[in-house]
XYZ file of C-alpha atoms in Angstrom:
275
model
C 11.316 17.800 2.487
C 10.289 17.436 -1.135
C 7.411 14.983 -1.377
C 8.223 11.978 -3.519
C 5.993 10.617 -6.280
C 5.888 6.852 -6.693
C 4.168 3.972 -8.422
C 3.884 0.294 -7.557
C 6.440 -1.694 -9.578
C 3.781 -4.301 -10.441
C 1.673 -1.975 -12.611
C 0.038 -4.399 -15.014
C 2.575 -4.832 -17.832
C 4.391 -8.121 -18.327
C 8.087 -7.258 -18.456
C 11.225 -8.024 -16.424
C 11.444 -6.015 -13.209
C 14.544 -4.178 -14.453
C 12.630 -2.965 -17.510
C 9.628 -1.874 -15.457
C 11.748 0.029 -12.945
C 13.677 1.740 -15.734
C 10.398 2.820 -17.315
C 9.193 4.142 -13.945
C 12.314 6.259 -13.539
C 12.198 7.506 -17.142
C 8.572 8.606 -16.652
C 9.728 10.921 -13.852
C 8.848 9.001 -10.678
C 11.434 9.001 -7.893
C 9.894 6.254 -5.727
C 8.372 2.810 -6.025
C 6.879 -0.072 -4.041
C 8.045 -3.658 -4.578
C 5.929 -6.823 -4.573
C 6.930 -10.030 -2.755
C 4.251 -12.132 -4.441
C 5.238 -15.134 -6.534
C 3.990 -13.312 -9.619
C 7.344 -11.510 -9.589
C 9.882 -13.695 -11.387
C 12.730 -12.728 -9.062
C 10.648 -13.711 -6.022
C 9.689 -16.998 -7.653
C 13.374 -17.645 -8.348
C 14.293 -16.936 -4.729
C 16.213 -13.759 -5.642
C 14.035 -10.834 -4.493
C 17.136 -8.779 -3.729
C 17.532 -8.262 -7.481
C 14.546 -5.890 -7.347
C 16.230 -3.767 -4.703
C 19.502 -3.586 -6.615
C 17.699 -2.608 -9.817
C 15.691 0.139 -8.089
C 18.704 1.640 -6.354
C 20.800 1.690 -9.517
C 18.109 4.014 -10.872
C 18.018 6.122 -7.676
C 14.429 5.056 -7.033
C 13.460 5.320 -3.379
C 11.780 2.109 -2.165
C 8.896 3.392 -0.070
C 7.633 -0.011 1.010
C 7.408 -3.673 0.115
C 4.014 -5.356 -0.271
C 3.834 -8.833 1.246
C 2.051 -11.637 -0.576
C -1.660 -11.449 0.192
C -3.354 -14.557 -1.165
C -3.324 -16.374 2.176
C -3.783 -13.500 4.596
C -6.947 -15.071 6.049
C -4.660 -17.756 7.502
C -4.028 -15.276 10.322
C -7.427 -16.224 11.744
C -7.352 -19.901 10.794
C -8.114 -22.606 13.332
C -5.314 -24.654 11.745
C -1.966 -24.059 13.403
C -0.007 -24.979 10.260
C -1.824 -22.269 8.272
C -1.117 -19.678 10.951
C 2.542 -20.730 11.013
C 2.718 -20.360 7.233
C 1.448 -16.772 7.105
C 3.511 -15.784 10.136
C 6.632 -17.122 8.417
C 5.820 -15.239 5.191
C 5.233 -11.922 6.930
C 8.327 -12.301 9.105
C 10.325 -13.086 5.977
C 9.036 -9.803 4.562
C 10.055 -7.885 7.697
C 13.534 -9.417 7.557
C 13.806 -8.563 3.858
C 12.962 -4.926 4.595
C 15.458 -4.775 7.466
C 18.204 -6.382 5.381
C 17.715 -3.885 2.552
C 16.961 -0.795 4.660
C 13.370 -0.477 3.420
C 11.166 1.366 5.930
C 7.856 -0.529 5.719
C 6.193 -3.840 4.930
C 2.565 -3.543 3.785
C 0.305 -6.453 4.752
C -3.347 -7.436 4.558
C -4.883 -9.048 7.638
C -8.068 -10.304 5.982
C -9.589 -10.699 2.540
C -13.068 -11.179 1.051
C -16.327 -10.146 2.673
C -16.441 -13.299 4.777
C -13.020 -13.924 6.332
C -12.701 -16.264 9.315
C -13.980 -14.651 12.492
C -11.546 -12.680 14.605
C -10.047 -14.787 17.382
C -7.322 -14.737 20.001
C -5.004 -16.968 17.975
C -5.004 -14.383 15.208
C -4.422 -11.510 17.598
C -1.554 -13.416 19.206
C -0.030 -13.947 15.754
C -0.287 -10.243 14.930
C 1.174 -9.369 18.316
C 4.144 -11.594 17.495
C 4.535 -9.798 14.147
C 4.455 -6.431 15.916
C 7.226 -7.630 18.240
C 9.251 -8.743 15.212
C 8.673 -5.373 13.537
C 9.997 -3.673 16.690
C 13.046 -5.931 16.692
C 13.756 -5.338 12.995
C 12.864 -1.615 13.236
C 10.570 -1.932 10.219
C 7.042 -0.515 10.017
C 4.318 -3.153 9.821
C 1.790 -1.173 7.756
C -1.671 -2.757 7.717
C -3.802 -1.930 4.696
C -7.510 -1.168 4.909
C -9.492 -3.806 3.008
C -13.135 -4.942 3.075
C -13.592 -5.404 6.820
C -12.488 -2.351 8.760
C -13.435 -3.875 12.116
C -10.450 -6.250 11.854
C -8.103 -3.308 11.456
C -9.904 -1.429 14.249
C -9.394 -4.360 16.602
C -5.684 -4.650 15.837
C -5.011 -0.921 16.205
C -7.018 -0.857 19.442
C -5.115 -3.841 20.838
C -1.503 -3.010 19.984
C 0.502 0.156 20.472
C 3.887 0.379 18.785
C 5.795 3.000 16.820
C 6.400 0.233 14.278
C 2.699 -0.477 13.678
C 0.996 1.744 11.119
C -1.700 2.193 8.484
C -1.339 1.847 4.729
C -4.283 3.848 3.373
C -5.763 2.477 0.138
C -8.075 5.046 -1.450
C -9.788 2.559 -3.772
C -10.592 0.178 -0.924
C -11.927 3.045 1.160
C -14.232 4.204 -1.654
C -15.602 0.678 -2.075
C -15.842 -0.480 1.524
C -15.234 2.427 3.886
C -18.318 3.300 5.943
C -18.359 6.243 5.640
C -15.587 7.289 3.266
C -12.460 8.616 5.024
C -13.646 7.427 8.429
C -10.581 5.204 8.681
C -8.273 8.201 8.250
C -10.215 10.257 10.765
C -9.949 7.387 13.243
C -6.431 6.111 12.563
C -4.740 8.924 10.635
C -2.197 9.292 13.441
C -0.836 5.887 12.339
C -0.646 6.769 8.633
C 2.580 5.355 7.203
C 2.082 5.151 3.447
C -0.652 5.327 0.810
C -1.836 3.315 -2.175
C -3.730 5.722 -4.414
C -6.038 4.384 -7.130
C -9.457 5.049 -8.612
C -12.418 2.828 -9.441
C -15.992 3.006 -10.706
C -17.511 2.002 -7.375
C -18.176 -1.624 -8.305
C -14.813 -3.358 -7.945
C -11.178 -2.658 -7.117
C -10.186 -1.443 -10.599
C -6.869 0.205 -9.660
C -7.336 2.914 -12.278
C -5.330 6.103 -12.537
C -6.933 8.949 -10.523
C -9.774 10.735 -12.366
C -10.550 7.635 -14.457
C -13.182 6.566 -11.922
C -15.501 8.169 -9.402
C -13.340 9.113 -6.416
C -13.332 12.718 -5.263
C -9.600 13.387 -5.539
C -9.547 16.911 -4.097
C -11.312 15.472 -1.045
C -8.829 12.562 -0.828
C -5.958 15.072 -0.874
C -7.775 17.320 1.590
C -8.168 14.439 4.037
C -4.494 13.472 3.703
C -3.454 17.093 4.212
C -5.517 17.309 7.411
C -3.605 14.270 8.678
C -0.355 16.107 7.813
C 0.845 13.236 5.660
C 4.437 13.791 4.530
C 5.213 10.459 2.874
C 5.306 9.374 -0.748
C 2.247 9.954 -2.934
C 2.288 6.441 -4.325
C -0.007 5.136 -7.067
C -1.108 1.494 -7.113
C -2.591 1.502 -10.603
C -3.110 -0.689 -13.662
C -4.258 0.276 -17.167
C -7.940 0.104 -18.046
C -8.587 -3.143 -19.887
C -10.797 -1.237 -22.331
C -7.897 0.964 -23.400
C -4.700 -0.184 -25.081
C -1.739 1.967 -24.080
C 1.955 1.413 -24.540
C 3.904 1.109 -21.312
C 5.535 4.577 -21.716
C 2.168 6.200 -22.494
C 0.553 4.632 -19.432
C 3.385 5.707 -17.144
C 3.428 9.204 -18.625
C -0.288 9.577 -17.866
C 0.234 8.185 -14.365
C 3.090 10.595 -13.665
C 1.166 13.619 -14.975
C -1.712 12.668 -12.708
C 0.614 12.199 -9.731
C 1.974 15.705 -10.338
C -1.583 17.049 -10.335
C -2.285 15.292 -7.021
C 0.911 16.746 -5.576
C -0.073 20.256 -6.633
C -3.513 19.896 -5.034
C -1.983 18.436 -1.883
C 0.598 21.231 -1.605
C -2.073 23.893 -2.063
C -4.282 22.349 0.624
C -1.375 21.830 3.009
C -0.132 25.403 2.600
C -3.173 27.647 2.145
C -2.442 31.316 1.377
C -2.215 33.547 4.431
C -4.974 36.145 4.493
C -3.813 39.696 5.128
C -5.306 41.403 8.156
C -7.686 44.242 7.303
């Protein structure tokens, strides 16, 4: 299988989704990830299916859909109405993926350094989401964020072929202790990736090699986990640099090709001849 190269459709330029997807395809990418946050005009208008239609007209593979994340801490809320809200949003995302034959929904299960404490209500909610993912036959891919112990608890509690890991390289560099530990521990659940760079201070979402991540080591770790999915960038332009949309996407695609070459070389090392 030829490994796809993708980029998140919400990549930092204000333009209609159709225009952004067209630019993604013209840059050379063959995959994308869609965003169900209200920042997307089609989502705000109650017509998220427009994004799917636009992507498929361009033969872009939709690797996953990212659920809204602003209220993910509601999972652990003591208020039942807040838990019901986030459960409804995530289930809506699972149904959307099932309806449009999209393999995975990416979710966050906590945000900030001080989310509400883990509790049984939250675990029960996630268990219900896992059951819904099984029913819809859609991967519920949980992304690593600031507090890995929340993800550890969920993966230790639930076992399902429809529960997986979305590995975010930028988050791991900022908050993984140590780096790559999450892949060594949960790589067997790896479903998709969000690849981005940063300077080690905040989640910059820069194109690889614009920050401080060790990209050969990132690719080496993914190759050891035998990852076969899309190499998907979740990147925005540096605010200090003004690039046109085509120039930004061209740079992103060239970098994705470089990552793919490194990954292929690591995954298929040359066979040494016997003496």
